[in-house]
Coordinates of N, CA and C in Angstrom, one line a residue:
M1 N -62.0 -16.4 294.2 CA -60.7 -15.5 294.4 C -60.6 -14.9 295.7
A2 N -59.5 -14.8 296.5 CA -59.5 -14.1 297.5 C -59.2 -13.1 297.4
M3 N -59.5 -11.9 298.4 CA -60.0 -10.7 298.4 C -58.4 -9.7 298.5
V4 N -58.1 -8.6 297.8 CA -56.8 -8.7 297.7 C -55.8 -8.3 299.1
S5 N -56.9 -7.3 300.1 CA -56.3 -7.3 301.2 C -55.9 -8.8 302.0
N6 N -56.5 -10.0 301.8 CA -55.9 -11.1 302.3 C -54.8 -11.5 301.7
V7 N -54.3 -11.2 300.5 CA -52.8 -11.2 299.7 C -52.3 -10.9 300.6
E8 N -52.8 -9.1 300.8 CA -51.4 -8.6 301.1 C -51.1 -8.7 302.7
D9 N -52.5 -8.8 303.3 CA -52.2 -9.7 304.6 C -51.1 -10.7 305.0
F10 N -51.1 -11.6 304.1 CA -50.4 -12.6 304.2 C -49.1 -12.0 303.6
L11 N -48.7 -11.5 302.6 CA -47.4 -11.4 302.6 C -46.8 -10.6 303.3
T12 N -47.7 -9.6 303.9 CA -47.4 -8.6 304.9 C -46.7 -9.7 306.1
A13 N -47.8 -10.4 306.6 CA -47.3 -11.1 307.7 C -45.7 -12.3 307.5
K14 N -46.0 -12.5 306.5 CA -44.6 -13.6 306.0 C -43.3 -13.2 305.7
L15 N -43.4 -11.6 305.0 CA -42.3 -11.3 304.9 C -41.6 -10.1 306.1
Y16 N -42.9 -9.2 306.2 CA -42.5 -8.5 307.7 C -42.1 -9.0 309.0
H17 N -43.3 -9.6 309.5 CA -43.1 -10.3 310.7 C -42.3 -11.8 311.0
D18 N -42.5 -12.6 309.8 CA -42.4 -14.0 310.0 C -40.9 -14.3 309.5
K19 N -40.1 -13.1 308.7 CA -38.8 -12.6 307.5 C -39.2 -14.0 307.0
E20 N -39.9 -14.4 306.5 CA -39.7 -16.1 305.6 C -40.0 -15.4 304.1
P21 N -39.2 -16.1 303.4 CA -39.6 -15.8 301.6 C -40.8 -16.4 300.9
V22 N -41.3 -15.8 300.3 CA -43.3 -16.4 299.5 C -42.9 -16.9 298.3
T23 N -43.0 -17.8 297.6 CA -43.1 -18.4 296.5 C -44.5 -17.8 295.7
Y24 N -44.6 -18.1 294.5 CA -46.1 -17.5 294.1 C -46.7 -19.2 294.5
R25 N -46.3 -20.3 294.5 CA -46.9 -21.4 294.8 C -47.4 -21.6 296.2
L26 N -47.0 -21.3 297.0 CA -47.2 -20.6 298.3 C -48.3 -19.9 298.8
L27 N -48.1 -18.7 297.9 CA -49.2 -17.7 297.8 C -50.4 -18.3 297.2
S28 N -50.2 -19.4 296.2 CA -51.8 -19.2 295.5 C -52.3 -20.2 296.2
R29 N -51.8 -21.1 297.0 CA -52.3 -22.3 298.1 C -52.9 -21.8 299.0
H30 N -52.3 -20.5 299.6 CA -52.6 -20.0 301.2 C -53.9 -19.3 300.7
C31 N -53.7 -18.5 299.5 CA -55.0 -17.5 299.2 C -55.7 -17.6 298.1
C32 N -55.5 -19.3 298.0 CA -56.7 -20.0 296.9 C -56.9 -19.3 295.7
I33 N -55.9 -19.1 295.0 CA -55.8 -17.9 293.7 C -55.1 -18.8 292.7
S34 N -55.0 -18.3 291.4 CA -54.3 -19.1 290.4 C -52.8 -18.8 290.9
A35 N -52.1 -19.9 290.0 CA -50.7 -19.3 290.1 C -50.1 -18.1 289.3
Q36 N -50.7 -18.2 288.5 CA -50.5 -16.7 287.3 C -51.4 -15.5 288.2
Q37 N -52.0 -15.2 288.8 CA -52.3 -14.5 289.7 C -51.3 -14.4 291.1
A38 N -51.2 -15.1 291.5 CA -50.0 -15.3 292.6 C -48.8 -14.9 292.3
K39 N -48.1 -14.7 290.8 CA -47.1 -14.4 290.0 C -47.3 -12.7 290.1
V40 N -48.3 -11.8 289.8 CA -48.7 -10.8 289.2 C -49.1 -10.1 290.8
N41 N -49.5 -10.8 291.8 CA -49.4 -10.3 293.0 C -48.5 -9.8 294.0
L42 N -47.4 -11.1 293.5 CA -46.0 -11.2 294.0 C -45.6 -9.9 293.9
E43 N -45.6 -9.7 292.2 CA -44.8 -8.5 291.7 C -45.4 -7.2 291.7
S44 N -46.6 -7.0 292.2 CA -47.1 -5.8 292.5 C -46.3 -5.3 293.8
Y45 N -46.9 -6.4 294.9 CA -46.5 -6.2 296.2 C -45.0 -5.9 296.2
A46 N -44.2 -6.4 295.3 CA -42.3 -6.2 295.1 C -42.5 -4.9 294.5
I47 N -43.2 -4.2 293.8 CA -43.0 -2.6 293.5 C -43.4 -1.6 294.5
K48 N -44.3 -1.8 295.3 CA -44.9 -1.3 296.2 C -43.8 -1.1 297.6
H49 N -42.8 -2.5 297.8 CA -42.2 -2.4 298.6 C -40.4 -3.1 298.2
P50 N -40.2 -2.0 297.7 CA -38.7 -2.4 297.2 C -37.8 -2.8 298.0
Q51 N -37.7 -3.0 299.5 CA -37.1 -3.3 300.4 C -36.6 -4.8 300.4
F52 N -37.8 -5.1 299.4 CA -37.8 -6.8 299.2 C -36.8 -7.1 298.4
Y53 N -36.7 -8.3 298.2 CA -35.5 -8.9 297.2 C -36.7 -9.9 296.2
P54 N -36.4 -9.5 295.2 CA -37.3 -10.2 294.0 C -36.7 -11.5 293.6
V55 N -36.9 -12.6 293.3 CA -36.3 -13.9 292.4 C -37.2 -14.5 291.1
Y56 N -36.5 -14.4 290.1 CA -37.6 -15.1 289.0 C -36.7 -16.3 288.6
C57 N -37.7 -16.6 287.7 CA -37.7 -17.9 287.1 C -37.3 -17.7 285.6
L58 N -36.0 -18.3 285.3 CA -35.9 -18.6 283.8 C -36.2 -19.7 283.1
V59 N -36.5 -19.9 282.2 CA -36.6 -21.3 281.4 C -36.3 -21.1 279.7
G60 N -35.7 -21.9 279.5 CA -35.0 -21.7 277.9 C -34.1 -23.0 277.4
V61 N -33.4 -22.4 276.6 CA -32.3 -23.3 275.5 C -31.3 -23.0 275.8
L62 N -30.1 -22.9 276.9 CA -29.1 -22.8 277.1 C -28.3 -22.1 275.6
L63 N -27.2 -21.1 275.3 CA -26.3 -21.1 274.8 C -25.5 -22.4 274.4
N64 N -25.0 -22.7 275.4 CA -24.0 -23.8 275.3 C -24.6 -25.2 275.4
S65 N -26.2 -25.4 275.1 CA -26.7 -26.8 275.2 C -26.4 -27.3 273.8
K66 N -26.3 -28.3 274.5 CA -25.4 -29.6 272.8 C -26.9 -30.2 272.1
D67 N -27.8 -30.2 273.1 CA -29.3 -31.2 272.6 C -30.2 -30.4 272.8
A68 N -30.2 -28.9 272.7 CA -31.3 -28.0 272.9 C -32.5 -28.2 273.5
A69 N -32.1 -28.6 274.7 CA -32.6 -29.2 276.1 C -33.3 -27.9 276.9
L70 N -34.5 -27.9 277.4 CA -34.9 -26.7 277.9 C -34.0 -26.9 279.6
S71 N -33.9 -25.8 280.1 CA -33.1 -25.3 281.2 C -33.4 -24.4 281.9
L72 N -33.6 -24.7 283.7 CA -34.9 -23.7 284.2 C -33.5 -23.2 285.0
R73 N -33.9 -21.9 285.5 CA -32.6 -21.4 286.5 C -33.4 -20.1 287.1
I74 N -33.1 -20.7 288.5 CA -34.0 -19.3 289.2 C -32.9 -18.2 290.0
V75 N -32.9 -16.9 289.7 CA -32.3 -16.3 289.6 C -32.5 -14.8 290.7
R76 N -31.8 -14.2 291.4 CA -31.9 -12.9 291.8 C -32.4 -12.0 291.2
G77 N -33.1 -11.1 291.7 CA -33.6 -10.0 290.8 C -32.3 -8.9 289.9
E78 N -31.1 -9.1 290.6 CA -30.4 -8.1 289.9 C -29.3 -8.7 289.4
E79 N -29.5 -10.4 289.3 CA -28.6 -11.0 288.3 C -29.5 -11.6 287.3
R80 N -30.6 -10.8 286.8 CA -31.7 -11.7 286.0 C -31.3 -11.2 284.6
E81 N -30.8 -9.9 284.2 CA -30.3 -9.4 283.0 C -29.3 -10.1 282.4
T82 N -28.2 -10.4 283.4 CA -27.0 -10.9 282.9 C -27.3 -12.7 282.9
A83 N -28.0 -13.1 283.5 CA -28.9 -14.8 283.2 C -29.4 -14.7 282.3
K84 N -29.8 -14.1 281.7 CA -30.7 -14.0 280.6 C -29.8 -13.9 279.0
R85 N -28.8 -13.4 279.3 CA -27.5 -13.8 278.0 C -27.1 -14.9 278.3
A86 N -27.2 -15.7 278.7 CA -26.7 -17.2 279.4 C -27.8 -18.0 278.3
F87 N -29.1 -17.7 277.6 CA -29.7 -18.2 276.6 C -29.7 -18.1 275.3
F88 N -29.9 -19.2 274.9 CA -30.2 -18.9 273.2 C -31.2 -18.2 272.8
S89 N -32.5 -18.7 273.7 CA -33.7 -18.6 273.3 C -34.3 -18.5 274.6
L90 N -35.2 -17.4 275.2 CA -35.8 -17.9 276.5 C -37.3 -17.8 276.1
S91 N -37.8 -19.1 276.4 CA -39.4 -19.2 276.7 C -40.3 -18.7 277.9
E92 N -39.6 -18.5 278.9 CA -40.6 -18.3 279.8 C -39.7 -17.7 280.8
E93 N -40.5 -16.4 281.3 CA -39.6 -15.6 282.5 C -40.8 -15.5 283.4
H94 N -40.9 -15.8 284.6 CA -41.9 -15.0 285.5 C -41.2 -14.9 287.2
F95 N -41.8 -14.2 287.9 CA -41.7 -13.7 289.2 C -41.5 -15.0 289.8
Y96 N -40.6 -15.5 290.6 CA -40.9 -17.2 291.6 C -41.2 -16.4 293.1
C97 N -40.4 -15.7 293.4 CA -40.7 -15.5 294.4 C -40.1 -14.0 295.6
L98 N -40.8 -13.6 296.6 CA -40.2 -12.1 297.1 C -39.3 -12.5 298.4
V99 N -38.4 -12.3 298.5 CA -37.4 -12.6 300.1 C -37.3 -11.5 300.7
P100 N -37.5 -11.4 302.1 CA -37.1 -10.1 303.1 C -35.7 -10.0 303.3
Y101 N -34.7 -10.7 302.9 CA -33.1 -10.5 303.2 C -32.9 -11.0 301.9
Q102 N -31.4 -10.4 301.5 CA -30.8 -10.8 300.3 C -30.6 -12.4 300.3
P103 N -30.8 -12.8 299.3 CA -30.8 -14.3 299.3 C -29.0 -14.9 298.9
K104 N -28.8 -15.6 299.3 CA -27.1 -15.8 298.9 C -27.5 -17.0 298.4
N105 N -28.2 -18.2 299.1 CA -28.4 -19.7 298.6 C -29.4 -19.8 298.0
L106 N -30.0 -19.6 297.0 CA -31.1 -19.9 296.6 C -31.9 -21.7 296.8
S107 N -30.7 -22.3 296.9 CA -31.4 -23.4 297.0 C -32.7 -23.7 298.0
I108 N -32.5 -23.2 299.2 CA -33.3 -22.9 300.2 C -35.0 -21.9 300.0
I109 N -35.1 -21.2 299.4 CA -36.0 -20.5 298.6 C -37.1 -21.9 297.4
V110 N -35.7 -22.8 296.9 CA -36.3 -23.5 296.0 C -37.2 -24.9 297.1
A111 N -36.6 -24.7 298.3 CA -37.1 -25.9 299.5 C -38.4 -25.5 300.0
I112 N -38.8 -24.2 299.7 CA -39.9 -23.9 300.4 C -41.2 -24.6 299.8
D113 N -41.5 -24.8 298.8 CA -42.2 -25.4 297.8 C -42.3 -26.9 298.3
A114 N -41.2 -27.7 298.5 CA -41.8 -28.8 298.9 C -42.3 -29.2 300.3
H115 N -42.8 -28.2 301.1 CA -43.7 -28.6 302.4 C -45.1 -27.8 302.5
L116 N -45.4 -27.5 300.8 CA -46.6 -26.9 300.6 C -47.8 -27.5 300.7
P117 N -49.0 -26.7 301.5 CA -50.3 -27.7 301.7 C -50.7 -28.3 300.4
P118 N -51.7 -29.3 300.5 CA -52.1 -29.7 299.2 C -53.1 -28.6 298.5
I119 N -53.2 -29.2 297.3 CA -54.6 -27.7 296.6 C -55.9 -28.6 297.4
P120 N -56.5 -27.7 297.6 CA -58.0 -27.9 298.0 C -58.7 -28.9 296.7
A121 N -59.3 -29.4 297.1 CA -59.9 -30.9 296.1 C -61.2 -29.9 295.8
S122 N -61.7 -28.7 295.7 CA -62.9 -28.0 295.4 C -62.1 -26.9 294.4
S123 N -60.9 -26.9 294.3 CA -60.1 -25.9 293.3 C -59.4 -26.6 292.6
T124 N -59.5 -26.0 291.2 CA -59.2 -26.3 289.8 C -58.1 -25.5 289.0
A125 N -58.3 -24.5 290.1 CA -57.8 -23.1 289.1 C -56.1 -23.1 289.5
M126 N -55.8 -23.3 291.1 CA -54.3 -23.5 291.2 C -53.3 -24.4 290.7
A127 N -52.2 -24.0 291.1 CA -50.8 -24.9 290.4 C -50.6 -25.5 291.6

């Protein structure tokens, strides 16, 4: 497991210096920690650094779903409660990423994970 200082150093470098969003998957791969731990670390960092913008992932069945299929929504922190009301049932809600600027188009945030480094062969705990 990565040292907390390594996680914080990585987040500080990406958010303050590079001014780039950090998803839980990027943090997990870069710091060799589990996806769950990366989500916890991102949320903790967000609490300590409220100038950054959180983005959440919501998964569940939407109210207007005709076939009760699961839907996934990526939403800005300030829209989370409103977005949750669109679900008949919410099966998962988690911290997705932290952004150093007010995100206007969330598709660019989802695209970050398209270029993730491969999972090291020696690690089975990461997403």
